[in-house]
GROMACS .gro file of C-alpha atoms in nm:
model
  302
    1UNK     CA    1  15.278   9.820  12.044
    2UNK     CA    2  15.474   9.882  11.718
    3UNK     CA    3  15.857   9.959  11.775
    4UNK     CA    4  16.016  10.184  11.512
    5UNK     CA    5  16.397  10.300  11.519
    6UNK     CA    6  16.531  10.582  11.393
    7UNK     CA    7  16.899  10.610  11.403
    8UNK     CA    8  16.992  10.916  11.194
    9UNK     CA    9  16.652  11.103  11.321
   10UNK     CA   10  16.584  11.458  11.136
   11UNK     CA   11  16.427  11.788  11.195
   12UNK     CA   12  16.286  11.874  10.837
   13UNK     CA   13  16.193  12.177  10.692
   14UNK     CA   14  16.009  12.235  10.365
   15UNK     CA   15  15.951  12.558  10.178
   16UNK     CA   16  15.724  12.609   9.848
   17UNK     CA   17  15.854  12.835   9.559
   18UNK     CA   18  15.683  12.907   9.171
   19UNK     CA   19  15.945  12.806   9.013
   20UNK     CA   20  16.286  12.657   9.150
   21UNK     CA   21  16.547  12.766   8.919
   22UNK     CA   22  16.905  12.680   9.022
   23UNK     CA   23  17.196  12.990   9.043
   24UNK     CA   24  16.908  13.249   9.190
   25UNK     CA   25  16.786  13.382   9.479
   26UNK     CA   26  16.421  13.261   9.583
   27UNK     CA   27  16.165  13.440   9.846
   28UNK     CA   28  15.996  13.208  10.048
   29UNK     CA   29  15.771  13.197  10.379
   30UNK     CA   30  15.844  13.081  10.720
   31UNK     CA   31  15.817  12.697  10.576
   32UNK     CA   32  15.656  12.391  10.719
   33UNK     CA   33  15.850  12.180  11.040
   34UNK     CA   34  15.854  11.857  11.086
   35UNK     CA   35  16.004  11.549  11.266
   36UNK     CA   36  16.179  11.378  11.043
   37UNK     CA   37  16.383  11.042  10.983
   38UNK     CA   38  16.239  10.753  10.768
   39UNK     CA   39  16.140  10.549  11.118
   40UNK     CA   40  16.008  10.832  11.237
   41UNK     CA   41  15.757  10.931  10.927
   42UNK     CA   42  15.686  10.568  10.953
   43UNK     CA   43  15.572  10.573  11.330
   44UNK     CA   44  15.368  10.902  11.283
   45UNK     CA   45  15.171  10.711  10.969
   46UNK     CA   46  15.091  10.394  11.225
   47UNK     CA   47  14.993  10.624  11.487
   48UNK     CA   48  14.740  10.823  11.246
   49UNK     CA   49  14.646  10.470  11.144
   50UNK     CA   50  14.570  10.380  11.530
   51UNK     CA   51  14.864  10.180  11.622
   52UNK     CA   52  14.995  10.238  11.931
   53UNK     CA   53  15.378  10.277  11.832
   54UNK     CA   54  15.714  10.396  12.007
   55UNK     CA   55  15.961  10.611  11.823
   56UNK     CA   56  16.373  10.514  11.958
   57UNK     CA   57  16.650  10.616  11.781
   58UNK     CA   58  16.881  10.937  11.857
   59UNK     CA   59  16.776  11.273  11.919
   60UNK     CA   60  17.020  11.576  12.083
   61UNK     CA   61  17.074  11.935  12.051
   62UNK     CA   62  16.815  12.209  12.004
   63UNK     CA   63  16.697  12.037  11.689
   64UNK     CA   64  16.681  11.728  11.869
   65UNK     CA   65  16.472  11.898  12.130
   66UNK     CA   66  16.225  12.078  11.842
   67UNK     CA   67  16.163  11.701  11.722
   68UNK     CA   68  16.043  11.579  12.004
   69UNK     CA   69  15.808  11.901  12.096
   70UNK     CA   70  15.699  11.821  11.761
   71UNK     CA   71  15.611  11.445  11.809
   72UNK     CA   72  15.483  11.546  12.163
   73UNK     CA   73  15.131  11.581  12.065
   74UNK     CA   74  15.098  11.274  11.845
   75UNK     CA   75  14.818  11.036  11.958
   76UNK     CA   76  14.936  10.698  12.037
   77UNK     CA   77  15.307  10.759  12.004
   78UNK     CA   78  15.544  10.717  12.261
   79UNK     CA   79  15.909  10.916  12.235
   80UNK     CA   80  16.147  10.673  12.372
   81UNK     CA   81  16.517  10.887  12.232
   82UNK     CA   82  16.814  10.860  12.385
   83UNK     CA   83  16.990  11.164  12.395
   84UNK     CA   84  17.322  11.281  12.190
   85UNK     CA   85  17.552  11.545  12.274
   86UNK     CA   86  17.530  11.633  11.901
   87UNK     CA   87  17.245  11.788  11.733
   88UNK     CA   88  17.027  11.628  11.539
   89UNK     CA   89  17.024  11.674  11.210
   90UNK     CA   90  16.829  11.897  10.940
   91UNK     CA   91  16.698  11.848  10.623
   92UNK     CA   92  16.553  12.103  10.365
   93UNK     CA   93  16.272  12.029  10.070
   94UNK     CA   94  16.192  12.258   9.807
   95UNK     CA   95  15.890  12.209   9.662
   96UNK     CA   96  15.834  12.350   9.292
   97UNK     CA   97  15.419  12.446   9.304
   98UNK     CA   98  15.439  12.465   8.910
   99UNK     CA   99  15.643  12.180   8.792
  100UNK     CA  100  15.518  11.980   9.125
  101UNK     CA  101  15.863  11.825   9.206
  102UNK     CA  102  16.051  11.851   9.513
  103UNK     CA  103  16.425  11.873   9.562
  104UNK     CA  104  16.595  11.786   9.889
  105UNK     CA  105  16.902  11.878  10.073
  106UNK     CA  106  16.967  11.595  10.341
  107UNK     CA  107  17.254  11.643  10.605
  108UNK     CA  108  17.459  11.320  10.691
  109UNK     CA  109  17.391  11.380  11.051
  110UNK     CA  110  17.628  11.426  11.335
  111UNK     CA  111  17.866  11.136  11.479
  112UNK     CA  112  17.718  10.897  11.804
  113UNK     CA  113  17.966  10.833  12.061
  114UNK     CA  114  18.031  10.469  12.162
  115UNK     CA  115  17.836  10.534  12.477
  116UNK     CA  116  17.531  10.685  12.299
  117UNK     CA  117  17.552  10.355  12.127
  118UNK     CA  118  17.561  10.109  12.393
  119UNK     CA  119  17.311  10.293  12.617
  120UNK     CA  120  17.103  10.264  12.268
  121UNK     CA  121  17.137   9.927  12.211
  122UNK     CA  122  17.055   9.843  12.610
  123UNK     CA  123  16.695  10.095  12.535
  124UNK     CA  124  16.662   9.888  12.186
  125UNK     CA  125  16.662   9.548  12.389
  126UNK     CA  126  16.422   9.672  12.688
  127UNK     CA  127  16.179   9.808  12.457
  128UNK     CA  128  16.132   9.501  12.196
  129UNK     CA  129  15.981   9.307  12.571
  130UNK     CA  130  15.644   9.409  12.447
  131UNK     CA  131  15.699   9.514  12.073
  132UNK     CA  132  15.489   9.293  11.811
  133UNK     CA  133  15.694   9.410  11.565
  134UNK     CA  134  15.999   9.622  11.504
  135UNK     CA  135  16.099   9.831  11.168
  136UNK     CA  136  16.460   9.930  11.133
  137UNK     CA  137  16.442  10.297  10.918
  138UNK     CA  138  16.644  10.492  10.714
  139UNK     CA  139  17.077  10.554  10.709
  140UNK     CA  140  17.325  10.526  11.007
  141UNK     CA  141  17.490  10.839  11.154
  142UNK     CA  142  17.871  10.875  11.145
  143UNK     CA  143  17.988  10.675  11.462
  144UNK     CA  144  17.713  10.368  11.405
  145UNK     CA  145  17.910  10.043  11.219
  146UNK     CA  146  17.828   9.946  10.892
  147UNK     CA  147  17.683   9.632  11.059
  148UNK     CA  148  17.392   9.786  11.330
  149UNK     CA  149  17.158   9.716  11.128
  150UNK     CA  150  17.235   9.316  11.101
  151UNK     CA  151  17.323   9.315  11.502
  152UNK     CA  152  16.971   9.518  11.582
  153UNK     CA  153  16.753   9.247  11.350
  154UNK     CA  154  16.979   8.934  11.509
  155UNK     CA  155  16.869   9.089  11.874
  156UNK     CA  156  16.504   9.116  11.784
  157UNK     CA  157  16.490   8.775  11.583
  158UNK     CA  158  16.635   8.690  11.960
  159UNK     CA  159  16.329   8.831  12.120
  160UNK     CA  160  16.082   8.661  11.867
  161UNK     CA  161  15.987   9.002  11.733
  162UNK     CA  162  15.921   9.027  11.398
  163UNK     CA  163  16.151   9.251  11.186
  164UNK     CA  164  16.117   9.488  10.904
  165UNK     CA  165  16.434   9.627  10.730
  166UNK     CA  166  16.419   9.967  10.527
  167UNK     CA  167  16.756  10.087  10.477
  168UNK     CA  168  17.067  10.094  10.149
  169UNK     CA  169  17.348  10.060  10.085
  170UNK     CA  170  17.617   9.830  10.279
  171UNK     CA  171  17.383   9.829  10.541
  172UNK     CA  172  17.097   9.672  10.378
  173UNK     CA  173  17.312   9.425  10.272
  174UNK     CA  174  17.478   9.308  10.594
  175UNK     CA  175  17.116   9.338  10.771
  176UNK     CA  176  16.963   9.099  10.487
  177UNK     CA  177  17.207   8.831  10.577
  178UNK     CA  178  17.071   8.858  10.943
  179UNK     CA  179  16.756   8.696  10.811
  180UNK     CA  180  16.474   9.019  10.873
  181UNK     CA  181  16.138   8.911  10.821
  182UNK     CA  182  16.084   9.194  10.574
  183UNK     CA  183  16.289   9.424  10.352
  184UNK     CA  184  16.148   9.749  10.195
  185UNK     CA  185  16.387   9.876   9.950
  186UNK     CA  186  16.327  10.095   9.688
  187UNK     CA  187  16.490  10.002   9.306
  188UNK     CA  188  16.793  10.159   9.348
  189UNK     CA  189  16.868  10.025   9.652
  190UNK     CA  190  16.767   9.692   9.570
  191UNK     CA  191  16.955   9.737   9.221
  192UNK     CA  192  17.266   9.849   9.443
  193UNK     CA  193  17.189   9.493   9.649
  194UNK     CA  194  17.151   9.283   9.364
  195UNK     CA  195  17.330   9.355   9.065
  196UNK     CA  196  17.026   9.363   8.897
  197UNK     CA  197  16.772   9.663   8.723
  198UNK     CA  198  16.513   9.369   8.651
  199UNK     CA  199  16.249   9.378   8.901
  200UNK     CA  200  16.102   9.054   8.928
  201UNK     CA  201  16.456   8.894   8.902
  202UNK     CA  202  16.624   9.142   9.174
  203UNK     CA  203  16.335   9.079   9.417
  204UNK     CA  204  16.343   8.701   9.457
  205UNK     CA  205  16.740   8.741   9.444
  206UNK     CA  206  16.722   8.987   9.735
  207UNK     CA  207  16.481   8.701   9.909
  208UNK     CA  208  16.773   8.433   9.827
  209UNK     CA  209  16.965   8.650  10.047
  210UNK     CA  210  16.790   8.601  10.360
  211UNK     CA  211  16.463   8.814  10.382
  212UNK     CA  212  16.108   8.621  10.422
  213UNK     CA  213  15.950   8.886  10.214
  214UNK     CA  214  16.091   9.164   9.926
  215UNK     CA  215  15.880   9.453   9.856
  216UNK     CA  216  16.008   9.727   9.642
  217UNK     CA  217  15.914  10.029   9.496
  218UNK     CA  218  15.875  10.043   9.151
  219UNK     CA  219  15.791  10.449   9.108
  220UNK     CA  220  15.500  10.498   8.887
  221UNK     CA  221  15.539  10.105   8.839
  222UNK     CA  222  15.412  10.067   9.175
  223UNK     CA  223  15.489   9.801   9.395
  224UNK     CA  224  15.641   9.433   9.372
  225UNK     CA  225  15.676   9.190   9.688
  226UNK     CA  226  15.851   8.832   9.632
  227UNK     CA  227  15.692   8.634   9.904
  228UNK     CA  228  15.660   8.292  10.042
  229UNK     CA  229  15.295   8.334   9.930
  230UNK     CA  230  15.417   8.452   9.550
  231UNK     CA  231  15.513   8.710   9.367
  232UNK     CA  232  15.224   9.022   9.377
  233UNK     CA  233  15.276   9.345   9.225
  234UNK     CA  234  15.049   9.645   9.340
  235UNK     CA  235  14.963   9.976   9.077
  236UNK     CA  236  14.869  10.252   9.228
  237UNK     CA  237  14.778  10.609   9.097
  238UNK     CA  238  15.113  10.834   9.090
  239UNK     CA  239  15.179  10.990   9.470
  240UNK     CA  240  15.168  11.341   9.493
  241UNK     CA  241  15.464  11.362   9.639
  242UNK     CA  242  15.734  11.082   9.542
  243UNK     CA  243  15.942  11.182   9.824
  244UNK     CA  244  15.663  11.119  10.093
  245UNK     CA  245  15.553  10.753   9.970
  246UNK     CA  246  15.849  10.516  10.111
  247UNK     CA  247  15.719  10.513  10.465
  248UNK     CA  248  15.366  10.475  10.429
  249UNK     CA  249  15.435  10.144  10.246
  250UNK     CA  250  15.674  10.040  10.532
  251UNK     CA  251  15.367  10.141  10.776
  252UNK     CA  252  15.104   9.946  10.599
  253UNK     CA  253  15.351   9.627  10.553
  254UNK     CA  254  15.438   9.700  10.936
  255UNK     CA  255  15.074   9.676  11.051
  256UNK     CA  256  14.989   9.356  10.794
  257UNK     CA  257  15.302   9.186  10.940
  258UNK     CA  258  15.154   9.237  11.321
  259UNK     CA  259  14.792   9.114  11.226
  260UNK     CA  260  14.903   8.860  10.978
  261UNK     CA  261  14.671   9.004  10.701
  262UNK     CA  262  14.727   8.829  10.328
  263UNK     CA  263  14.951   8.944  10.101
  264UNK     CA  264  14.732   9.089   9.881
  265UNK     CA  265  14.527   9.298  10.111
  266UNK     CA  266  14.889   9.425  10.273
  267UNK     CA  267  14.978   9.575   9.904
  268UNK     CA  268  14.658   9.714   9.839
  269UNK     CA  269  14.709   9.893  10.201
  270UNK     CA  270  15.046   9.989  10.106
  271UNK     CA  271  14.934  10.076   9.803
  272UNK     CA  272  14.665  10.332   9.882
  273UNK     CA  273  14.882  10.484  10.127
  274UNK     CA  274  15.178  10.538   9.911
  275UNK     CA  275  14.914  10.737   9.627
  276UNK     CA  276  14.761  10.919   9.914
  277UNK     CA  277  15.020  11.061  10.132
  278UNK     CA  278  14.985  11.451  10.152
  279UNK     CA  279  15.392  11.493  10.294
  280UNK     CA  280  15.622  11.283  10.473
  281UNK     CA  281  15.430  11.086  10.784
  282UNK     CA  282  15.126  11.226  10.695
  283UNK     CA  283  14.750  11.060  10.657
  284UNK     CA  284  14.512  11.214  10.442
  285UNK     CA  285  14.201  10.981  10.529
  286UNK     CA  286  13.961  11.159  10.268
  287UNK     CA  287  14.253  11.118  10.003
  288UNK     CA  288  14.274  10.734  10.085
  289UNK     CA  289  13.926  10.647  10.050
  290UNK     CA  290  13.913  10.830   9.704
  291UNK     CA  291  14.181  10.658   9.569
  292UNK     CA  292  14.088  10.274   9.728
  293UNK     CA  293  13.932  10.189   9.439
  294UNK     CA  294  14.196  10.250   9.192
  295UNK     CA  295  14.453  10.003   9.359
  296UNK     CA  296  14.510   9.699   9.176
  297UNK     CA  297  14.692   9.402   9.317
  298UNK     CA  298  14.722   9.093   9.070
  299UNK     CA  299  14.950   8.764   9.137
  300UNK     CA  300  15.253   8.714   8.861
  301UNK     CA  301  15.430   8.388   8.794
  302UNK     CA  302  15.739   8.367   8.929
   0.00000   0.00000   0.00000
C-alpha cells in the first residue's frame, strides 16, 4: 500500500459565482464538500488510479468527522486519523464561471497538542511496516515543529520506505536536508528554497541539497524534474483548474516511485494528470485519455 500524511487535513468547500467582484455581496448554492488537505487530494487521486493507499494525518471536531464520512466511501483507501480535540480545519474556493479562475480562502488550522503528536508519530511508524512508499503533504498545523517534516522522512528512510516531500517554506527546507527521495515543489516554493527564479538552475540546486529527484511546477510551463537520470521537462495543455493540479503530479510521481517506472513515462503520467484534473483529488478518466496525446516529455542538457 501507498502511505500518505496529512498533517494540517481540511474540510473544503467550493462555491461557483458569474462574476466574483470583490466589496459585494454574491448569491450562491449549497456548494460542493470535500476532504481536503494536499496528502489527502493526493491519496484520493492514487485510489481512483487503483492504488491501494492509507490516508494518516489529523482529523477532530465535527469537520474532522464530515472528512472522514466523506473519504468513507472511497475504494481502496484506508482512514488511518488520529483524532484532535480541535476541529479540523476549513477552506473556501470561489470559482469565477466567466473569467474561469478560482480564489481561495485557506484557514491555518487549529493547534496539535504534544500528545496528539506523539500518539501521531507512534501511528506514522506502525503504518510505514507495510508502506512501499510514503508522501509527506501540504503545511504543519500550529503545535507541529518547524522540523516534522525532516524527523518523519529520517523515520521512513529508517524503515527503507521510500519518501516523497511536498511541502514550503522552512519546512521544505529542513525536510530536504533529511535526504527524501523526492521533492515536489512548486516555483515559488522552490524559488523561496533556492534563491533562485531560474528553473533549470533552482532545480539541480534544490537536488544539491539532499533530494534524489526535483520536480517542479512550472504553471503553463509545465513540469521540470532534475534527476539522477537527467534533467526532463514535461508540457502539458493548461489545467482547468490551476489550483487542483499539485497533487495529481505528486500521485503520478508517487505511483512511478513504487513501480520504478522511467523518468520519462513518470512525467508524461504526471503530466496528463495535472491537464486533466476536474477539482482537487479528482480523476476524470475520459479527460485523461483525450489529452494523452498532447503531453510532451523531451530530455534537456543540464
Amino acid at each position: 500500500m501507498i502511505l500518505t500524511v496529512t498533517l494540517n487535513t481540511a474540510l473544503g468547500l467550493t462555491h461557483e459565482v458569474p462574476a466574483l467582484v470583490p466589496h459585494t455581496s454574491h448569491r450562491v448554492g449549497h456548494g460542493a464538500e470535500r476532504p481536503g488537505g494536499r496528502g489527502v487530494d493526493v491519496a484520493r487521486v492514487l485510489a481512483a488510479l487503483g492504488h491501494e493507499t492509507v490516508v494518516t494525518g489529523f482529523a477532530g471536531g465535527p469537520t474532522g468527522d464530515r472528512v472522514r464520512a466523506l473519504l468513507a466511501p472511497v475504494p481502496r483507501l484506508t482512514d488511518a486519523f488520529v483524532a484532535t480535540e480541535a476541529a479540523t480545519r476549513r477552506t473556501l474556493a470561489v470559482v469565477d464561471t466567466r473569467a474561469g479562475g478560482t480564489t481561495r480562502f485557506d484557514e491555518t488550522g487549529a493547534a496539535v497538542t504534544s500528545a496528539e503528536w506523539t500518539a501521531f508519530r507512534e501511528r506514522y511508524a506502525d503504518l510505514l511496516d507495510g508502506a512501499a512508499a510514503v508522501a509527506l503533504c501540504g503545511s504543519l498545523p500550529p503545535g507541529v515543529h518547524v522540523g516534522a517534516y525532516a524527523e518523519l522522512v529520517r523515520t521512513a528512510r529508517a524503515a527503507g520506505v521510500p519518501v516523497l516531500l511536498d511541502t514550503g517554506g522552512e519546512p521544505l527546507r529542513r525536510g530536504i536536508a533529511a535526504r527524501p527521495d523526492l521533492v515536489k515543489p512548486d516555483a515559488d516554493e522552490l524559488a523561496g528554497l533556492t534563491g533562485s527564479r531560474e528553473p533549470r538552475r533552482a532545480t539541480q540546486d534544490a537536488r544539491r541539497r539532499g533530494a534524489h529527484a526535483v520536480v517542479t511546477s512550472l504553471g503553463p510551463g509545465g513540469l521540470l524534474a532534475a534527476t539522477p537520470d537527467g534533467l526532463w521537462r514535461a508540457t502539458h495543455p493548461a489545467p482547468a483548474d490551476p489550483t487542483a493540479a499539485g497533487a495529481p503530479v505528486a500521485a503520478a510521481l508517487l505511483a512511478g516511485l513504487v513501480d520504478d517506472t522511467p523518468w520519462p513515462d513518470r512525467l508524461t503520467q504526471a503530466a496528463v494528470l495535472a491537464a486533466s484534473s476536474p477539482a482537487p483529488g479528482e480523476y476524470d478518466e475520459k479527460r485523461h485519455a483525450d489529452l494523452l496525446p498532447q503531453v510532451r516529455v523531451t530530455e534537456e542538457s543540464a
